PDB file of C-alpha atoms in Angstrom:
ATOM      1  CA  PRO Y 172     -12.103   1.038   3.693  1.00 92.00           C
ATOM      2  CA  PHE Y 173     -10.413   0.436   0.382  1.00 96.00           C
ATOM      3  CA  THR Y 174     -11.479  -2.345  -1.981  1.00 95.00           C
ATOM      4  CA  GLN Y 175      -9.431  -3.825  -4.777  1.00 93.00           C
ATOM      5  CA  PRO Y 176     -11.544  -2.178  -7.520  1.00 93.00           C
ATOM      6  CA  VAL Y 177     -11.069   1.283  -5.949  1.00 96.00           C
ATOM      7  CA  LEU Y 178      -7.342   0.667  -5.663  1.00 95.00           C
ATOM      8  CA  ALA Y 179      -7.234  -0.295  -9.366  1.00 93.00           C
ATOM      9  CA  ASP Y 180      -9.114   2.887 -10.197  1.00 95.00           C
ATOM     10  CA  ILE Y 181      -6.761   5.245  -8.347  1.00 96.00           C
ATOM     11  CA  TRP Y 182      -3.651   3.563  -9.781  1.00 93.00           C
ATOM     12  CA  ARG Y 183      -4.967   3.913 -13.290  1.00 92.00           C
ATOM     13  CA  ALA Y 184      -5.816   7.588 -12.623  1.00 95.00           C
ATOM     14  CA  ALA Y 185      -2.236   8.370 -11.679  1.00 94.00           C
ATOM     15  CA  GLU Y 186      -0.261  10.524 -14.084  1.00 94.00           C
ATOM     16  CA  THR Y 187       2.753  11.825 -12.088  1.00 91.00           C
ATOM     17  CA  GLU Y 188       5.480   9.972 -10.256  1.00 87.00           C
ATOM     18  CA  LEU Y 189       4.101  11.180  -6.920  1.00 89.00           C
ATOM     19  CA  GLU Y 190       0.624   9.933  -7.811  1.00 93.00           C
ATOM     20  CA  TYR Y 191       1.954   6.462  -8.771  1.00 91.00           C
ATOM     21  CA  GLU Y 192       3.938   6.286  -5.570  1.00 90.00           C
ATOM     22  CA  VAL Y 193       0.818   7.229  -3.477  1.00 93.00           C
ATOM     23  CA  ALA Y 194      -1.210   4.591  -5.324  1.00 94.00           C
ATOM     24  CA  ASP Y 195       1.462   1.914  -4.833  1.00 93.00           C
ATOM     25  CA  ILE Y 196       2.012   2.522  -1.078  1.00 92.00           C
ATOM     26  CA  THR Y 197      -1.792   2.496  -0.656  1.00 96.00           C
ATOM     27  CA  ILE Y 198      -1.949  -0.939  -2.347  1.00 95.00           C
ATOM     28  CA  MET Y 199       0.837  -2.168  -0.044  1.00 94.00           C
ATOM     29  CA  CYS Y 200      -1.032  -0.951   3.033  1.00 95.00           C
ATOM     30  CA  PHE Y 201      -4.026  -2.957   1.821  1.00 96.00           C
ATOM     31  CA  PHE Y 202      -2.140  -6.257   1.423  1.00 95.00           C
ATOM     32  CA  TYR Y 203       0.216  -5.935   4.409  1.00 94.00           C
ATOM     33  CA  LEU Y 204      -2.440  -4.386   6.754  1.00 94.00           C
ATOM     34  CA  LEU Y 205      -0.276  -1.377   7.472  1.00 92.00           C
ATOM     35  CA  ARG Y 206      -1.126   2.087   8.765  1.00 91.00           C
ATOM     36  CA  ILE Y 207      -0.088   4.673   6.231  1.00 90.00           C
ATOM     37  CA  GLU Y 208       2.325   6.188   8.783  1.00 86.00           C
ATOM     38  CA  GLU Y 209       4.200   2.832   8.967  1.00 85.00           C
ATOM     39  CA  MET Y 210       4.624   2.817   5.231  1.00 86.00           C
ATOM     40  CA  LEU Y 211       5.648   6.497   4.919  1.00 83.00           C
ATOM     41  CA  ASP Y 212       8.276   6.227   7.665  1.00 77.00           C
ATOM     42  CA  MET Y 213       9.757   2.969   6.461  1.00 77.00           C
ATOM     43  CA  GLY Y 214      13.437   2.997   5.745  1.00 67.00           C
ATOM     44  CA  SER Y 215      15.076   1.754   2.578  1.00 63.00           C
ATOM     45  CA  ALA Y 216      15.909  -1.546   4.272  1.00 67.00           C
ATOM     46  CA  GLY Y 217      12.278  -2.134   5.022  1.00 79.00           C
ATOM     47  CA  LEU Y 218      11.358  -3.711   1.725  1.00 83.00           C
ATOM     48  CA  GLN Y 219      12.760  -6.579  -0.253  1.00 84.00           C
ATOM     49  CA  ALA Y 220      11.551  -8.181  -3.454  1.00 84.00           C
ATOM     50  CA  SER Y 221      12.767 -11.491  -4.808  1.00 81.00           C
ATOM     51  CA  MET Y 222      12.784 -11.869  -8.555  1.00 70.00           C
ATOM     52  CA  PRO Y 223      11.272 -15.260  -9.442  1.00 65.00           C
ATOM     53  CA  GLU Y 224      12.850 -17.957 -11.421  1.00 63.00           C
ATOM     54  CA  ARG Y 225      11.006 -18.944 -14.572  1.00 60.00           C
ATOM     55  CA  GLY Y 226       7.795 -20.740 -13.619  1.00 57.00           C
ATOM     56  CA  ARG Y 227       7.595 -19.245 -10.133  1.00 68.00           C
ATOM     57  CA  THR Y 228       6.018 -16.058  -8.857  1.00 75.00           C
ATOM     58  CA  GLY Y 229       7.803 -13.217  -7.186  1.00 80.00           C
ATOM     59  CA  THR Y 230       7.522 -12.393  -3.497  1.00 88.00           C
ATOM     60  CA  ALA Y 231       7.909  -9.148  -1.574  1.00 90.00           C
ATOM     61  CA  THR Y 232       8.741  -8.730   2.118  1.00 91.00           C
ATOM     62  CA  VAL Y 233       8.049  -5.881   4.457  1.00 89.00           C
ATOM     63  CA  HIS Y 234      10.271  -5.497   7.537  1.00 85.00           C
ATOM     64  CA  LEU Y 235       8.756  -3.561  10.425  1.00 81.00           C
ATOM     65  CA  GLY Y 236      10.767  -2.076  13.310  1.00 70.00           C
ATOM     66  CA  VAL Y 237       9.400   0.179  16.021  1.00 57.00           C
ATOM     67  CA  THR Y 238       5.725   0.676  15.434  1.00 56.00           C
ATOM     68  CA  LYS Y 239       2.638   1.456  17.520  1.00 59.00           C
ATOM     69  CA  MET Y 240       2.057  -2.268  17.931  1.00 56.00           C
ATOM     70  CA  ASP Y 241       5.778  -2.933  18.683  1.00 54.00           C
ATOM     71  CA  GLN Y 242       7.108  -0.234  20.964  1.00 49.00           C
ATOM     72  CA  GLU Y 243      10.146  -2.284  21.892  1.00 53.00           C
ATOM     73  CA  GLY Y 244      11.220  -2.556  18.258  1.00 55.00           C
ATOM     74  CA  LEU Y 245      11.447  -6.383  18.313  1.00 64.00           C
ATOM     75  CA  GLY Y 246      10.516  -6.293  14.665  1.00 73.00           C
ATOM     76  CA  CYS Y 247       8.530  -8.586  12.437  1.00 83.00           C
ATOM     77  CA  ARG Y 248       8.264  -9.278   8.727  1.00 86.00           C
ATOM     78  CA  ARG Y 249       5.448 -10.076   6.382  1.00 89.00           C
ATOM     79  CA  THR Y 250       5.928 -11.736   2.972  1.00 92.00           C
ATOM     80  CA  ALA Y 251       3.360 -11.806   0.225  1.00 91.00           C
ATOM     81  CA  GLN Y 252       3.593 -13.327  -3.196  1.00 88.00           C
ATOM     82  CA  CYS Y 253       2.295 -12.086  -6.522  1.00 85.00           C
ATOM     83  CA  THR Y 254      -1.472 -12.242  -6.414  1.00 84.00           C
ATOM     84  CA  CYS Y 255      -2.106 -11.736 -10.117  1.00 79.00           C
ATOM     85  CA  GLY Y 256      -4.146 -14.305 -11.940  1.00 60.00           C
ATOM     86  CA  GLY Y 257      -4.004 -15.351 -15.592  1.00 52.00           C
ATOM     87  CA  ALA Y 258      -0.964 -15.989 -17.727  1.00 50.00           C
ATOM     88  CA  ARG Y 259       2.532 -14.686 -17.008  1.00 57.00           C
ATOM     89  CA  ARG Y 260       5.456 -13.929 -19.232  1.00 57.00           C
ATOM     90  CA  TRP Y 261       9.147 -13.348 -18.426  1.00 53.00           C
ATOM     91  CA  THR Y 262      11.243 -10.403 -19.566  1.00 55.00           C
ATOM     92  CA  ALA Y 263      14.772 -10.710 -20.837  1.00 52.00           C
ATOM     93  CA  THR Y 264      16.002  -9.915 -17.303  1.00 49.00           C
ATOM     94  CA  GLY Y 265      13.919 -12.739 -15.775  1.00 49.00           C
ATOM     95  CA  GLN Y 266      11.335 -10.521 -14.190  1.00 52.00           C
ATOM     96  CA  HIS Y 267       7.789 -11.778 -14.668  1.00 53.00           C
ATOM     97  CA  GLU Y 268       5.001  -9.581 -15.978  1.00 60.00           C
ATOM     98  CA  CYS Y 269       1.364 -10.517 -15.610  1.00 62.00           C
ATOM     99  CA  GLU Y 270      -1.161 -10.222 -18.401  1.00 55.00           C
ATOM    100  CA  ASP Y 271      -4.036  -9.939 -15.922  1.00 57.00           C
ATOM    101  CA  PRO Y 272      -5.457  -6.355 -16.176  1.00 49.00           C
ATOM    102  CA  GLN Y 273      -5.882  -6.382 -12.422  1.00 51.00           C
ATOM    103  CA  SER Y 274      -2.134  -6.935 -11.886  1.00 66.00           C
ATOM    104  CA  VAL Y 275      -1.700  -3.307 -10.807  1.00 80.00           C
ATOM    105  CA  VAL Y 276      -3.324  -4.291  -7.484  1.00 90.00           C
ATOM    106  CA  CYS Y 277      -0.686  -6.760  -6.376  1.00 90.00           C
ATOM    107  CA  PRO Y 278       1.717  -6.540  -3.408  1.00 91.00           C
ATOM    108  CA  TYR Y 279       4.657  -7.908  -5.378  1.00 88.00           C
ATOM    109  CA  HIS Y 280       4.246  -5.522  -8.386  1.00 87.00           C
ATOM    110  CA  ALA Y 281       3.520  -2.533  -6.126  1.00 90.00           C
ATOM    111  CA  THR Y 282       6.716  -3.221  -4.156  1.00 89.00           C
ATOM    112  CA  VAL Y 283       8.835  -3.561  -7.250  1.00 86.00           C
ATOM    113  CA  ARG Y 284       7.400  -0.465  -8.811  1.00 86.00           C
ATOM    114  CA  LEU Y 285       8.001   1.631  -5.664  1.00 85.00           C
ATOM    115  CA  MET Y 286      11.534   0.364  -5.145  1.00 84.00           C
ATOM    116  CA  THR Y 287      12.369   0.965  -8.824  1.00 82.00           C
ATOM    117  CA  SER Y 288      10.916   4.476  -8.713  1.00 79.00           C
ATOM    118  CA  ARG Y 289      12.784   5.552  -5.590  1.00 73.00           C
ATOM    119  CA  ARG Y 290      16.008   3.907  -6.687  1.00 69.00           C
ATOM    120  CA  ALA Y 291      15.842   5.759 -10.011  1.00 66.00           C
ATOM    121  CA  ARG Y 292      15.607   9.077  -8.102  1.00 63.00           C
ATOM    122  CA  ALA Y 293      18.413   8.110  -5.738  1.00 56.00           C
ATOM    123  CA  ALA Y 294      16.005   8.282  -2.865  1.00 53.00           C
ATOM    124  CA  MET Y 295      17.400   5.030  -1.456  1.00 48.00           C
ATOM    125  CA  GLU Y 296      20.472   6.953  -0.425  1.00 49.00           C
ATOM    126  CA  THR Y 297      18.479   9.035   1.971  1.00 50.00           C
ATOM    127  CA  GLY Y 298      17.268   5.966   3.848  1.00 49.00           C
ATOM    128  CA  TRP Y 299      13.577   6.463   2.940  1.00 50.00           C
ATOM    129  CA  LEU Y 300      11.504   4.476   0.543  1.00 56.00           C
ATOM    130  CA  THR Y 301       9.001   7.197  -0.272  1.00 55.00           C
ATOM    131  CA  GLY Y 302      10.222  10.628  -0.984  1.00 52.00           C
ATOM    132  CA  GLY Y 303       7.401  11.682  -3.301  1.00 47.00           C
ATOM    133  CA  GLY Y 304       9.872  13.381  -5.578  1.00 44.00           C
ATOM    134  CA  ALA Y 305      11.656  15.055  -2.671  1.00 45.00           C
ATOM    135  CA  GLU Y 306      15.444  14.990  -2.524  1.00 44.00           C
ATOM    136  CA  ARG Y 307      15.456  13.763   1.076  1.00 47.00           C
ATOM    137  CA  GLY Y 308      13.071  12.721   3.828  1.00 55.00           C
ATOM    138  CA  SER Y 309       9.853  10.748   3.872  1.00 69.00           C
ATOM    139  CA  LEU Y 310       6.633  11.766   2.157  1.00 80.00           C
ATOM    140  CA  PRO Y 311       4.720  14.095   4.480  1.00 86.00           C
ATOM    141  CA  HIS Y 312       1.424  12.730   5.683  1.00 89.00           C
ATOM    142  CA  HIS Y 313      -0.595  15.746   4.497  1.00 90.00           C
ATOM    143  CA  VAL Y 314       0.967  15.430   0.997  1.00 91.00           C
ATOM    144  CA  TYR Y 315      -0.039  11.821   0.881  1.00 92.00           C
ATOM    145  CA  LEU Y 316      -3.665  12.562   1.848  1.00 94.00           C
ATOM    146  CA  ARG Y 317      -3.927  15.491  -0.626  1.00 94.00           C
ATOM    147  CA  THR Y 318      -2.532  13.339  -3.484  1.00 95.00           C
ATOM    148  CA  LEU Y 319      -4.856  10.485  -2.533  1.00 96.00           C
ATOM    149  CA  ASP Y 320      -7.863  12.783  -2.643  1.00 97.00           C
ATOM    150  CA  ASN Y 321      -6.806  13.966  -6.111  1.00 97.00           C
ATOM    151  CA  LEU Y 322      -6.563  10.394  -7.314  1.00 97.00           C
ATOM    152  CA  LEU Y 323      -9.956   9.465  -5.882  1.00 97.00           C
ATOM    153  CA  THR Y 324     -11.565  12.556  -7.488  1.00 97.00           C
ATOM    154  CA  LYS Y 325     -10.006  11.869 -10.851  1.00 97.00           C
ATOM    155  CA  SER Y 326     -11.166   8.248 -10.716  1.00 96.00           C
ATOM    156  CA  GLY Y 327     -14.748   9.250  -9.911  1.00 96.00           C
ATOM    157  CA  HIS Y 328     -14.838   8.433  -6.158  1.00 96.00           C
ATOM    158  CA  GLU Y 329     -16.031  10.649  -3.346  1.00 95.00           C
ATOM    159  CA  THR Y 330     -13.443  11.769  -0.815  1.00 95.00           C
ATOM    160  CA  HIS Y 331     -15.674  13.109   1.982  1.00 94.00           C
ATOM    161  CA  THR Y 332     -19.142  12.762   3.406  1.00 93.00           C
ATOM    162  CA  THR Y 333     -21.138  14.806   5.874  1.00 91.00           C
ATOM    163  CA  VAL Y 334     -22.256  13.290   9.196  1.00 90.00           C
ATOM    164  CA  LYS Y 335     -24.440  14.833  11.902  1.00 86.00           C
ATOM    165  CA  LYS Y 336     -22.921  15.288  15.353  1.00 84.00           C
ATOM    166  CA  GLY Y 337     -25.506  16.726  17.691  1.00 85.00           C
ATOM    167  CA  LYS Y 338     -26.752  19.877  16.020  1.00 85.00           C
ATOM    168  CA  LEU Y 339     -23.710  20.158  13.721  1.00 88.00           C
ATOM    169  CA  HIS Y 340     -22.991  18.668  10.369  1.00 88.00           C
ATOM    170  CA  VAL Y 341     -19.339  17.634  10.186  1.00 90.00           C
ATOM    171  CA  ARG Y 342     -17.377  16.843   7.020  1.00 90.00           C
ATOM    172  CA  LYS Y 343     -15.745  13.433   7.383  1.00 91.00           C
ATOM    173  CA  ARG Y 344     -12.962  11.828   5.271  1.00 92.00           C
ATOM    174  CA  LEU Y 345     -14.011   8.549   3.582  1.00 94.00           C
ATOM    175  CA  TYR Y 346     -10.474   7.332   3.006  1.00 95.00           C
ATOM    176  CA  GLY Y 347      -7.672   7.959   5.485  1.00 92.00           C
ATOM    177  CA  SER Y 348      -4.578   6.573   7.265  1.00 90.00           C
ATOM    178  CA  HIS Y 349      -6.239   3.236   8.177  1.00 93.00           C
ATOM    179  CA  SER Y 350      -8.381   2.680   5.070  1.00 96.00           C
ATOM    180  CA  GLY Y 351      -5.895   0.264   3.448  1.00 95.00           C
ATOM    181  CA  ARG Y 352      -5.431  -1.683   6.726  1.00 95.00           C
ATOM    182  CA  ARG Y 353      -9.203  -1.958   7.290  1.00 95.00           C
ATOM    183  CA  GLY Y 354      -9.998  -2.818   3.712  1.00 97.00           C
ATOM    184  CA  GLY Y 355      -7.317  -5.514   3.612  1.00 96.00           C
ATOM    185  CA  ALA Y 356      -8.641  -7.117   6.779  1.00 96.00           C
ATOM    186  CA  GLN Y 357     -12.202  -7.064   5.442  1.00 96.00           C
ATOM    187  CA  ALA Y 358     -11.019  -8.643   2.190  1.00 95.00           C
ATOM    188  CA  LEU Y 359      -9.363 -11.445   4.100  1.00 96.00           C
ATOM    189  CA  ALA Y 360     -12.482 -12.010   6.159  1.00 96.00           C
ATOM    190  CA  ARG Y 361     -14.597 -12.188   3.047  1.00 96.00           C
ATOM    191  CA  ALA Y 362     -12.191 -14.698   1.576  1.00 95.00           C
ATOM    192  CA  GLY Y 363     -12.772 -16.953   4.560  1.00 96.00           C
ATOM    193  CA  VAL Y 364      -9.479 -16.403   6.307  1.00 95.00           C
ATOM    194  CA  PRO Y 365      -9.831 -17.307  10.014  1.00 95.00           C
ATOM    195  CA  VAL Y 366      -9.906 -14.334  12.423  1.00 94.00           C
ATOM    196  CA  PRO Y 367      -6.807 -15.500  14.400  1.00 93.00           C
ATOM    197  CA  ILE Y 368      -4.820 -15.460  11.205  1.00 93.00           C
ATOM    198  CA  ILE Y 369      -6.058 -11.984  10.292  1.00 94.00           C
ATOM    199  CA  LYS Y 370      -5.128 -10.785  13.768  1.00 91.00           C
ATOM    200  CA  LEU Y 371      -1.708 -12.225  13.441  1.00 89.00           C
ATOM    201  CA  TRP Y 372      -1.062 -10.744  10.028  1.00 90.00           C
ATOM    202  CA  GLY Y 373      -2.403  -7.346  11.096  1.00 89.00           C
ATOM    203  CA  ARG Y 374      -0.666  -7.469  14.484  1.00 86.00           C
ATOM    204  CA  TRP Y 375      -3.860  -7.100  16.465  1.00 86.00           C
ATOM    205  CA  ARG Y 376      -4.069  -8.404  20.048  1.00 78.00           C
ATOM    206  CA  SER Y 377      -7.767  -8.010  20.519  1.00 72.00           C
ATOM    207  CA  ASN Y 378     -10.907  -8.482  18.410  1.00 63.00           C
TER     208      ASN Y 378
END
């Protein structure tokens, strides 16, 4: 599972637009307890960010439609506010910037960065949030995983381990599609959030 320090490491290791997008969607999966497939397949209407008034923090909202946990597509939404600590300052356009060096790992800032990046490349017109530099369509899952592995390697983290299954030794991925979701749930538990609230936020029906 991802932790906030690892997420900060991979974001700071990013150099290309694709790598920044992969880092930001991974951060969003961590805070919103999303599977990576849910994030990659999300349409352009799936995210909203409210720019704060002076003295208030920004919020970002994820709108989920048909998912594994919601086959009927009844939909739900999750709103998170800026989690950065420390002092804040406001730009000329009214957007707040946080002076905390950990502000890269924040649901609000990750959302704004991703939306700004995709809008700048006209990807919003395709209906997808994450195009990874592509002209149309969502970011392929295998491209996400490959880019994530590159970021982990560049930031000094292992990507795979070897486990024994019977008489065989099998190479197993350390970070995958559910790592953000699991890591976010564990972070909430460590922070003392009650299990029923974590289940509600993560859309789990069972323990």
